[in-house]
Amino acid sequence: IEAEQLACANDNIQSRLELRKDCIAETENRPIKSQGRVGSVPSDRSSNRRISTATSTNQLKTLKTSSFTDPTNANSQSDRCSFFVAEPHEILFTNYQAGKTYELPLTLRNVSTTSQQLRILPPHTSCFSICIDHFPNVEGFIAPGMHCCYKVRFTPESLADYADHIKVVMHTGASLSVPLKGMRPAPVLSLSCVLDCGFCFTGSVKTISIECSNNGGVGNFLFHIPKAECAVDNESSSLQIGAFIISPLKFHLSPGDTTKIQLSFSPVHEGEHLEDLNLVYDNCYVQCIQLRGIAEHVDIRCLSTRLSLAHEIAAFKAEENINNIVSEHSSETEGTLEHPVIIFDPTNPGQPIFKTVIMENSSNVDVQFQWRLYRPLTELPPSSLSQPGGSELLLAVSSTIESKCSAFSVKPQHGTFKAGETKIFVFCFLSDKAGKYEDLAHLLVFNIPELCLKASLKNGALLLSNGQFSAVSIQLHGCNEHYSLEFTPPVISILEGVPFGAEVRKHFKIFNPNNSIVEYSWNSYADNVMGIVTVDPPTGSIVPGSVIYCELVIRGMQEGLILANLLCSIKHSDNPLQLHMEIYIQPAVVCADVPSLDFGLFPLGYSRALQLPIRSETKATLQYELRQKLIPSQDKDYMDCPCLSFAAPRGELQPYGNVSVTVECKPEVIGRLRSQLEIVVGNKAVRCVEVRAEVQRPIVHLQNCWIHEPGAYVQTKVVKQVIIVNETFIPTQFTWSSQLLGQSSKYCELQISPPTGRIGSHESLSLSLTAKWSAEGVHPEAVATCIVQGMENPLFLCISAEVFGISVHYSVNDGTTESKSLCLNFGSNNSLRKASTMFLKVTNTSAIQASLSLHVIHFPASKPPTPPSAQQMPDCPTPRRNKQLLHRTVNISDSASRSKDQISSDYISALLREGRGACFFIDTASAELLPFESKTIAITAYSDMWGEYKDELICEVKGLASVSIPIKYEVIGCPILFQTTASAGQTILRFGFHTVDSSPIHRVIKLKNSSPFEIRIDWEMFNSIQDDKMLDLVHFCGNPFPRQQIGQHVGTEEGKPSMSDDNSTDCQPSFRVILKPHEGIRADDPFRIYPQQMLLPAHGQGVVDIAFHPTMATLHALGQEIVSYALGYFSIDQQTSNIAHRPTGYDTEPLRININAGITHPMLSLESDDEDGLHFIYPASVFIQEKQLVKRIEKTHHFVLKNSGMSVISFKIENESKGHFSVTVVSCKQENNLLCLKPNESIAVTVLFSLSFVDFKDRCRCNEFKEVCFAERIKAVFSNGFKQAFELSVKLDVPKLVLSSTNLEFGTVFLGRTCESVVLLSNNTLSDALWSLCIPSEFQSVLSANSNNGIVVSKQKSGNESIHLRFSPSSENIYKFVAFLHNEITGEIHQINISGTGSANEKFSDTWQCT
């Protein structure tokens, strides 16, 4: 913001009207002085002096010129001249700044048929000036068709609007006036003329934020105090006026910008505050603003007190907002409103009573409040409260000690008192003890300024002794009384008897004589011997003065008399009430349906169960229990221990019901059982049942106790049969021990199936015996033991045998052919990371199962992380499955989502992770050879480094000497991977097509060494050529690719290979000559590679940089492809031992990078979102808007201009302007006024098609009312001179109207009657048609139509419309005339010939309508 400019405008704002009048008067009285001869113009010196004039009174002149009006407007008709035409007809300056000079050309053209002279009268104001730029001759004559040029200069002194004119006078006396105007878009602010801060307390500060947006032009703004005695400090950020502070003091807003204005109001006295303020614009406009705010003090009043309503009490208990409930305020005041007193009705302990107080916040400011309860220090009689000063005394002495445990409470206890709000407060009196209670409630308010506090104290508020501010105080009084209940009858007596176990109910009633609800709870009487007495319902409540009925529930448990008191507890009362009762209990009767339980004969250790039916002969539900009673006896065969158990020893018998109980007998000794079973009810045996049983032991033996096997093998199983026999009627269990006895037990393993089982009475059972020996020779004795349940001694089985040893045979094959020698030869053409498998066949020629173990010495395979399945193994055939169009996205962290190649690669890497370069994986490193079994074991070789490998396979069979089998394995291939393509050996690098003489293009290729050894690569670059040469002869001495020293530069004389290298070995010849195929010649242009020698660490990565420089030397290959390749030769500085040998240099296949590039012209692509691309079709009905024709249409199309090449291009856009198309680039980086686009980068381009209706109608008339086409070219001119053109075209479909009839014969019509005819309009084009009907004025009384204009829609909608013509003759004449139908869009006219006759003959009177 320019502070000086705003301050100057502020100082002169009062004299604005006077200066305007002086300026107008001066302009009207200024004489016109000629400058030399007629037609001369002001000299350059005077013009330059007028332009450079700038004094300190610039702002004052701005005020004058801003109010100046063009004096030529009134005489514009008289100043017209037919000799000269001004181009442009008006000079307009926009977007200017004060103090700067702007210039526009003015051309005066002679449009007459004779030569003319002219002279120019200068402008009236000093901010405009004119000087001559071009004149056709020196004599001052302007020939017909010729023109002269002037320069109009504009130097504004401020940002106000300016108006002036230049008068051109001819020698004939005619004159021409050219208006001069300086108009800048004025800013328009959304700021209101009144800024209202609202209400606040005296002494507080209220700040509001006002959003101000600019809906006009850019502007600077400054707040100013009207008639201020001192100047405003422009360095300050805010402005204070009275009780208001506004900020910012000055600000700047562009079109559409928004800012925040902060207004603070801090009053010190009560009442309304008004201040005037001016907002000065930088274009000298002043906006008057009024600041308004009102200051108040705290004013909270108590309106009335009354009993609380039901919904208010419910909201109080639910802790809801009571003020959200609408209720009628019934007034019930118990004291003056100035000093309110609340006296609660008497109640009982624990019973709440409520009263409502209605209060109002008379101020217009929100207040934070909180209720506090205080206990009084002195006891004052209620009569003193009504005396003068009594309330003030109580308030003064009660405001010192806060009541922590008060019997009174209030809701809401705290919150916000809105401005002007009427709030309902519910007071509750609740205490658990009887007595009288008094408290004092204060409504405390917070955050009150000191000035407002002093004013409120004068109006009756209180300042408590603890420094808190109380706006309202209320006295509270309450009283509690003891509870009492009356029982009818007072004593419960049932002497006629209660059935045993039955439930009997006795009614009685309870009366509540209290003033409040009584909540009671009955204690039950529980005697574990006699019975249980309860009350139903056990709890409840009784409203005052009402009676409820209860039932005494008696359940007898034993015969006898119950004499007791039943206690009734009252809530909030410490003394329970008593109800006396006298009740007699009758005895119970239970029977058993069987006289005895006989379990019969069963073996020792087993159990047997029988059912005992029990029946009740009582009408009550009984609880029973079963017990065993032993009968003592002198006979040793009888048992004297308890052996009975029950499934349900206790249970329930329904009235006259029965139940069956399962009784189980499980004796622990042999003998006879004689016992009794008692049924106990209520701790008394009511029935006895006799119990009997017999218990014995089993006898079992083996049919054959000795088994011999003459021919057995070591660790080979022998199966025999063993028969076991039971001689008694008692079934039993047998179990064979796992421990063997005898001198051969340590060499023998014995298993009998089943090892345990059950044998029935007098049953023979066959068992399977399996034996195995661990040593050769004769084994005479091994004894097995069998334990029979119920027998004291076990059974013994003896086994003997003669045992023989093991023998194994080996053979090798490749899967199809068996090798003659025992050697694993994998061949010489094995690829890297590809599996090669040989098979070893091991045959067991004996009947002994043996353990086989295989391993290699030098190149063992590491253990894989997880054993792969058959589908995961490399080179394993998988079942064919149909290809799917969509596959699940691969998740590399999930093993189930990996592909077969990924699983195979991870598996091979895990096997080769020891870093030896190769490994041999044995699919079955250990196995068990079954008797006379042959096993084929696959040995698979893997490698990640080329070379010749040798190893040995060691075969070990338990019990035999180990066998060594030699292994040979030769590997070829490249371990270097291109990271971009994940391929090995070779890849292709495409630079694409680039423009000539552009900057070098670099491509970086990452190489990955998948081997465990460091590899050195020497690079050579070749250009592919087509010639007759077939072979290249390469000769070298020593190592062809020596290791370069650190600091040497590749490609220089110092970096040439040394003939004597330390890394060369003695086994190489001193001089070698080799032949290789000829594919190209070595060259470093146009491709270069760096570095020429690189080291790739084991399992590491490296980067090679290849540069392509399309110089002018490559111009011959314009539009063609340039092909080159780079070869990388391998070297290994550290060779391994003789178990692995690796060739290097020319002896192995090199690494190859094929390189392609091309030279081309720069190319752009113009893409559109429309389906028609760069060609658009519109209906001509686009000129119709709201059934009216518009003068011009504009259609905007958006395109994307994209750099389709691979080089950065610079260009500019040109179009062959014909007045219909205009091109605009939205945003793009520019360099030297040229647009720059990176490869594949695009910019947005907007093409505006503008067409006036006049041009369309002229073109349509020239095309004979057919479709109209407009075409134009857009050119892209590149920095290297190349050009590219894009064709844009627009086609407008023209509507064509077809009439169903052009001749209408109405015939003879009776006078006063009407005949109607219909003309159908059809439109078969894609554009709507706007038509109008013209009837000659002299025939408008005879012929009329239902509509004189309308729209015929296109054929896509319906394309038809009808016109109803009505013929009403007024005289006896013959009418013949023509009506015209106009196509308003194309201007095409259709004629409709009308003919008809009017007649007074009544024979035509019946014809009312004809068609």
PDB file of N, CA, C and O in Angstrom, residues 574-608:
ATOM      1  N   ASP A 574     -34.167 -46.952  60.945  1.00  0.00           N
ATOM      2  CA  ASP A 574     -33.283 -47.903  61.623  1.00  0.00           C
ATOM      3  C   ASP A 574     -34.044 -48.944  62.439  1.00  0.00           C
ATOM      4  O   ASP A 574     -33.462 -49.972  62.810  1.00  0.00           O
ATOM      5  N   ASN A 575     -35.321 -48.756  62.766  1.00  0.00           N
ATOM      6  CA  ASN A 575     -36.099 -49.669  63.606  1.00  0.00           C
ATOM      7  C   ASN A 575     -37.091 -50.447  62.747  1.00  0.00           C
ATOM      8  O   ASN A 575     -38.059 -49.888  62.231  1.00  0.00           O
ATOM      9  N   PRO A 576     -36.882 -51.801  62.547  1.00  0.00           N
ATOM     10  CA  PRO A 576     -37.826 -52.584  61.741  1.00  0.00           C
ATOM     11  C   PRO A 576     -39.107 -52.875  62.515  1.00  0.00           C
ATOM     12  O   PRO A 576     -39.146 -52.897  63.746  1.00  0.00           O
ATOM     13  N   LEU A 577     -40.222 -53.171  61.768  1.00  0.00           N
ATOM     14  CA  LEU A 577     -41.514 -53.544  62.351  1.00  0.00           C
ATOM     15  C   LEU A 577     -41.608 -55.072  62.450  1.00  0.00           C
ATOM     16  O   LEU A 577     -40.945 -55.799  61.686  1.00  0.00           O
ATOM     17  N   GLN A 578     -42.462 -55.622  63.364  1.00  0.00           N
ATOM     18  CA  GLN A 578     -42.578 -57.064  63.617  1.00  0.00           C
ATOM     19  C   GLN A 578     -43.995 -57.555  63.376  1.00  0.00           C
ATOM     20  O   GLN A 578     -44.967 -56.863  63.704  1.00  0.00           O
ATOM     21  N   LEU A 579     -44.101 -58.801  62.789  1.00  0.00           N
ATOM     22  CA  LEU A 579     -45.372 -59.482  62.566  1.00  0.00           C
ATOM     23  C   LEU A 579     -45.278 -60.866  63.210  1.00  0.00           C
ATOM     24  O   LEU A 579     -44.480 -61.706  62.775  1.00  0.00           O
ATOM     25  N   HIS A 580     -46.095 -61.158  64.281  1.00  0.00           N
ATOM     26  CA  HIS A 580     -46.020 -62.432  65.008  1.00  0.00           C
ATOM     27  C   HIS A 580     -46.796 -63.509  64.257  1.00  0.00           C
ATOM     28  O   HIS A 580     -47.857 -63.242  63.673  1.00  0.00           O
ATOM     29  N   MET A 581     -46.220 -64.831  64.286  1.00  0.00           N
ATOM     30  CA  MET A 581     -46.872 -65.937  63.587  1.00  0.00           C
ATOM     31  C   MET A 581     -46.751 -67.222  64.410  1.00  0.00           C
ATOM     32  O   MET A 581     -45.748 -67.432  65.116  1.00  0.00           O
ATOM     33  N   GLU A 582     -47.841 -68.135  64.342  1.00  0.00           N
ATOM     34  CA  GLU A 582     -47.898 -69.453  64.978  1.00  0.00           C
ATOM     35  C   GLU A 582     -48.373 -70.454  63.921  1.00  0.00           C
ATOM     36  O   GLU A 582     -49.514 -70.379  63.457  1.00  0.00           O
ATOM     37  N   ILE A 583     -47.481 -71.469  63.511  1.00  0.00           N
ATOM     38  CA  ILE A 583     -47.754 -72.359  62.378  1.00  0.00           C
ATOM     39  C   ILE A 583     -47.374 -73.774  62.784  1.00  0.00           C
ATOM     40  O   ILE A 583     -46.293 -74.017  63.348  1.00  0.00           O
ATOM     41  N   TYR A 584     -48.302 -74.824  62.484  1.00  0.00           N
ATOM     42  CA  TYR A 584     -48.042 -76.244  62.750  1.00  0.00           C
ATOM     43  C   TYR A 584     -47.757 -76.957  61.419  1.00  0.00           C
ATOM     44  O   TYR A 584     -48.485 -76.776  60.439  1.00  0.00           O
ATOM     45  N   ILE A 585     -46.644 -77.894  61.366  1.00  0.00           N
ATOM     46  CA  ILE A 585     -46.212 -78.632  60.180  1.00  0.00           C
ATOM     47  C   ILE A 585     -46.599 -80.094  60.338  1.00  0.00           C
ATOM     48  O   ILE A 585     -46.290 -80.733  61.367  1.00  0.00           O
ATOM     49  N   GLN A 586     -47.296 -80.721  59.311  1.00  0.00           N
ATOM     50  CA  GLN A 586     -47.734 -82.116  59.329  1.00  0.00           C
ATOM     51  C   GLN A 586     -46.614 -83.025  58.824  1.00  0.00           C
ATOM     52  O   GLN A 586     -45.720 -82.584  58.082  1.00  0.00           O
ATOM     53  N   PRO A 587     -46.607 -84.393  59.151  1.00  0.00           N
ATOM     54  CA  PRO A 587     -45.559 -85.325  58.688  1.00  0.00           C
ATOM     55  C   PRO A 587     -45.766 -85.738  57.215  1.00  0.00           C
ATOM     56  O   PRO A 587     -46.814 -85.480  56.641  1.00  0.00           O
ATOM     57  N   ALA A 588     -44.692 -86.453  56.559  1.00  0.00           N
ATOM     58  CA  ALA A 588     -44.708 -86.888  55.154  1.00  0.00           C
ATOM     59  C   ALA A 588     -44.748 -88.415  55.067  1.00  0.00           C
ATOM     60  O   ALA A 588     -44.309 -89.118  55.984  1.00  0.00           O
ATOM     61  N   VAL A 589     -45.239 -89.083  53.836  1.00  0.00           N
ATOM     62  CA  VAL A 589     -45.353 -90.526  53.594  1.00  0.00           C
ATOM     63  C   VAL A 589     -44.732 -90.838  52.239  1.00  0.00           C
ATOM     64  O   VAL A 589     -45.131 -90.266  51.224  1.00  0.00           O
ATOM     65  N   VAL A 590     -43.682 -91.826  52.198  1.00  0.00           N
ATOM     66  CA  VAL A 590     -42.988 -92.234  50.978  1.00  0.00           C
ATOM     67  C   VAL A 590     -42.920 -93.755  50.945  1.00  0.00           C
ATOM     68  O   VAL A 590     -42.665 -94.386  51.993  1.00  0.00           O
ATOM     69  N   CYS A 591     -43.097 -94.461  49.712  1.00  0.00           N
ATOM     70  CA  CYS A 591     -43.070 -95.910  49.546  1.00  0.00           C
ATOM     71  C   CYS A 591     -42.112 -96.292  48.427  1.00  0.00           C
ATOM     72  O   CYS A 591     -41.856 -95.503  47.516  1.00  0.00           O
ATOM     73  N   ALA A 592     -41.558 -97.574  48.467  1.00  0.00           N
ATOM     74  CA  ALA A 592     -40.722 -98.158  47.412  1.00  0.00           C
ATOM     75  C   ALA A 592     -41.508 -99.286  46.757  1.00  0.00           C
ATOM     76  O   ALA A 592     -42.127-100.103  47.434  1.00  0.00           O
ATOM     77  N   ASP A 593     -41.447 -99.438  45.397  1.00  0.00           N
ATOM     78  CA  ASP A 593     -42.244-100.419  44.661  1.00  0.00           C
ATOM     79  C   ASP A 593     -41.625-101.810  44.656  1.00  0.00           C
ATOM     80  O   ASP A 593     -42.248-102.761  44.178  1.00  0.00           O
ATOM     81  N   VAL A 594     -40.338-101.995  45.068  1.00  0.00           N
ATOM     82  CA  VAL A 594     -39.682-103.303  45.091  1.00  0.00           C
ATOM     83  C   VAL A 594     -39.288-103.614  46.533  1.00  0.00           C
ATOM     84  O   VAL A 594     -38.860-102.723  47.286  1.00  0.00           O
ATOM     85  N   PRO A 595     -39.402-104.876  46.937  1.00  0.00           N
ATOM     86  CA  PRO A 595     -39.015-105.196  48.320  1.00  0.00           C
ATOM     87  C   PRO A 595     -37.521-105.298  48.515  1.00  0.00           C
ATOM     88  O   PRO A 595     -37.015-105.066  49.615  1.00  0.00           O
ATOM     89  N   SER A 596     -36.717-105.660  47.407  1.00  0.00           N
ATOM     90  CA  SER A 596     -35.268-105.838  47.545  1.00  0.00           C
ATOM     91  C   SER A 596     -34.594-105.588  46.204  1.00  0.00           C
ATOM     92  O   SER A 596     -35.238-105.594  45.148  1.00  0.00           O
ATOM     93  N   LEU A 597     -33.188-105.440  46.239  1.00  0.00           N
ATOM     94  CA  LEU A 597     -32.347-105.263  45.055  1.00  0.00           C
ATOM     95  C   LEU A 597     -31.331-106.385  45.037  1.00  0.00           C
ATOM     96  O   LEU A 597     -30.495-106.504  45.966  1.00  0.00           O
ATOM     97  N   ASP A 598     -31.357-107.288  43.971  1.00  0.00           N
ATOM     98  CA  ASP A 598     -30.445-108.425  43.866  1.00  0.00           C
ATOM     99  C   ASP A 598     -29.532-108.190  42.659  1.00  0.00           C
ATOM    100  O   ASP A 598     -29.973-108.214  41.502  1.00  0.00           O
ATOM    101  N   PHE A 599     -28.171-107.974  42.898  1.00  0.00           N
ATOM    102  CA  PHE A 599     -27.205-107.671  41.833  1.00  0.00           C
ATOM    103  C   PHE A 599     -26.638-108.932  41.209  1.00  0.00           C
ATOM    104  O   PHE A 599     -26.001-108.867  40.161  1.00  0.00           O
ATOM    105  N   GLY A 600     -26.808-110.137  41.819  1.00  0.00           N
ATOM    106  CA  GLY A 600     -26.357-111.392  41.241  1.00  0.00           C
ATOM    107  C   GLY A 600     -24.864-111.575  41.342  1.00  0.00           C
ATOM    108  O   GLY A 600     -24.189-111.002  42.203  1.00  0.00           O
ATOM    109  N   LEU A 601     -24.260-112.408  40.379  1.00  0.00           N
ATOM    110  CA  LEU A 601     -22.832-112.767  40.368  1.00  0.00           C
ATOM    111  C   LEU A 601     -22.077-111.859  39.398  1.00  0.00           C
ATOM    112  O   LEU A 601     -22.469-111.710  38.238  1.00  0.00           O
ATOM    113  N   PHE A 602     -20.882-111.306  39.790  1.00  0.00           N
ATOM    114  CA  PHE A 602     -20.006-110.535  38.901  1.00  0.00           C
ATOM    115  C   PHE A 602     -18.610-110.512  39.509  1.00  0.00           C
ATOM    116  O   PHE A 602     -18.433-110.715  40.721  1.00  0.00           O
ATOM    117  N   PRO A 603     -17.556-110.332  38.694  1.00  0.00           N
ATOM    118  CA  PRO A 603     -16.169-110.433  39.172  1.00  0.00           C
ATOM    119  C   PRO A 603     -15.765-109.233  40.005  1.00  0.00           C
ATOM    120  O   PRO A 603     -16.377-108.168  39.952  1.00  0.00           O
ATOM    121  N   LEU A 604     -14.692-109.486  40.765  1.00  0.00           N
ATOM    122  CA  LEU A 604     -14.135-108.422  41.599  1.00  0.00           C
ATOM    123  C   LEU A 604     -13.524-107.338  40.701  1.00  0.00           C
ATOM    124  O   LEU A 604     -12.866-107.641  39.711  1.00  0.00           O
ATOM    125  N   GLY A 605     -13.737-106.077  41.081  1.00  0.00           N
ATOM    126  CA  GLY A 605     -13.237-104.944  40.291  1.00  0.00           C
ATOM    127  C   GLY A 605     -14.234-104.392  39.306  1.00  0.00           C
ATOM    128  O   GLY A 605     -13.971-103.378  38.655  1.00  0.00           O
ATOM    129  N   TYR A 606     -15.389-105.042  39.137  1.00  0.00           N
ATOM    130  CA  TYR A 606     -16.430-104.573  38.233  1.00  0.00           C
ATOM    131  C   TYR A 606     -17.601-104.019  39.044  1.00  0.00           C
ATOM    132  O   TYR A 606     -17.666-104.190  40.270  1.00  0.00           O
ATOM    133  N   SER A 607     -18.545-103.395  38.381  1.00  0.00           N
ATOM    134  CA  SER A 607     -19.730-102.826  39.039  1.00  0.00           C
ATOM    135  C   SER A 607     -20.968-103.213  38.254  1.00  0.00           C
ATOM    136  O   SER A 607     -20.889-103.565  37.071  1.00  0.00           O
ATOM    137  N   ARG A 608     -22.149-103.137  38.944  1.00  0.00           N
ATOM    138  CA  ARG A 608     -23.423-103.456  38.318  1.00  0.00           C
ATOM    139  C   ARG A 608     -24.469-102.495  38.881  1.00  0.00           C
ATOM    140  O   ARG A 608     -24.407-102.125  40.061  1.00  0.00           O
TER     141      ARG A 608
END
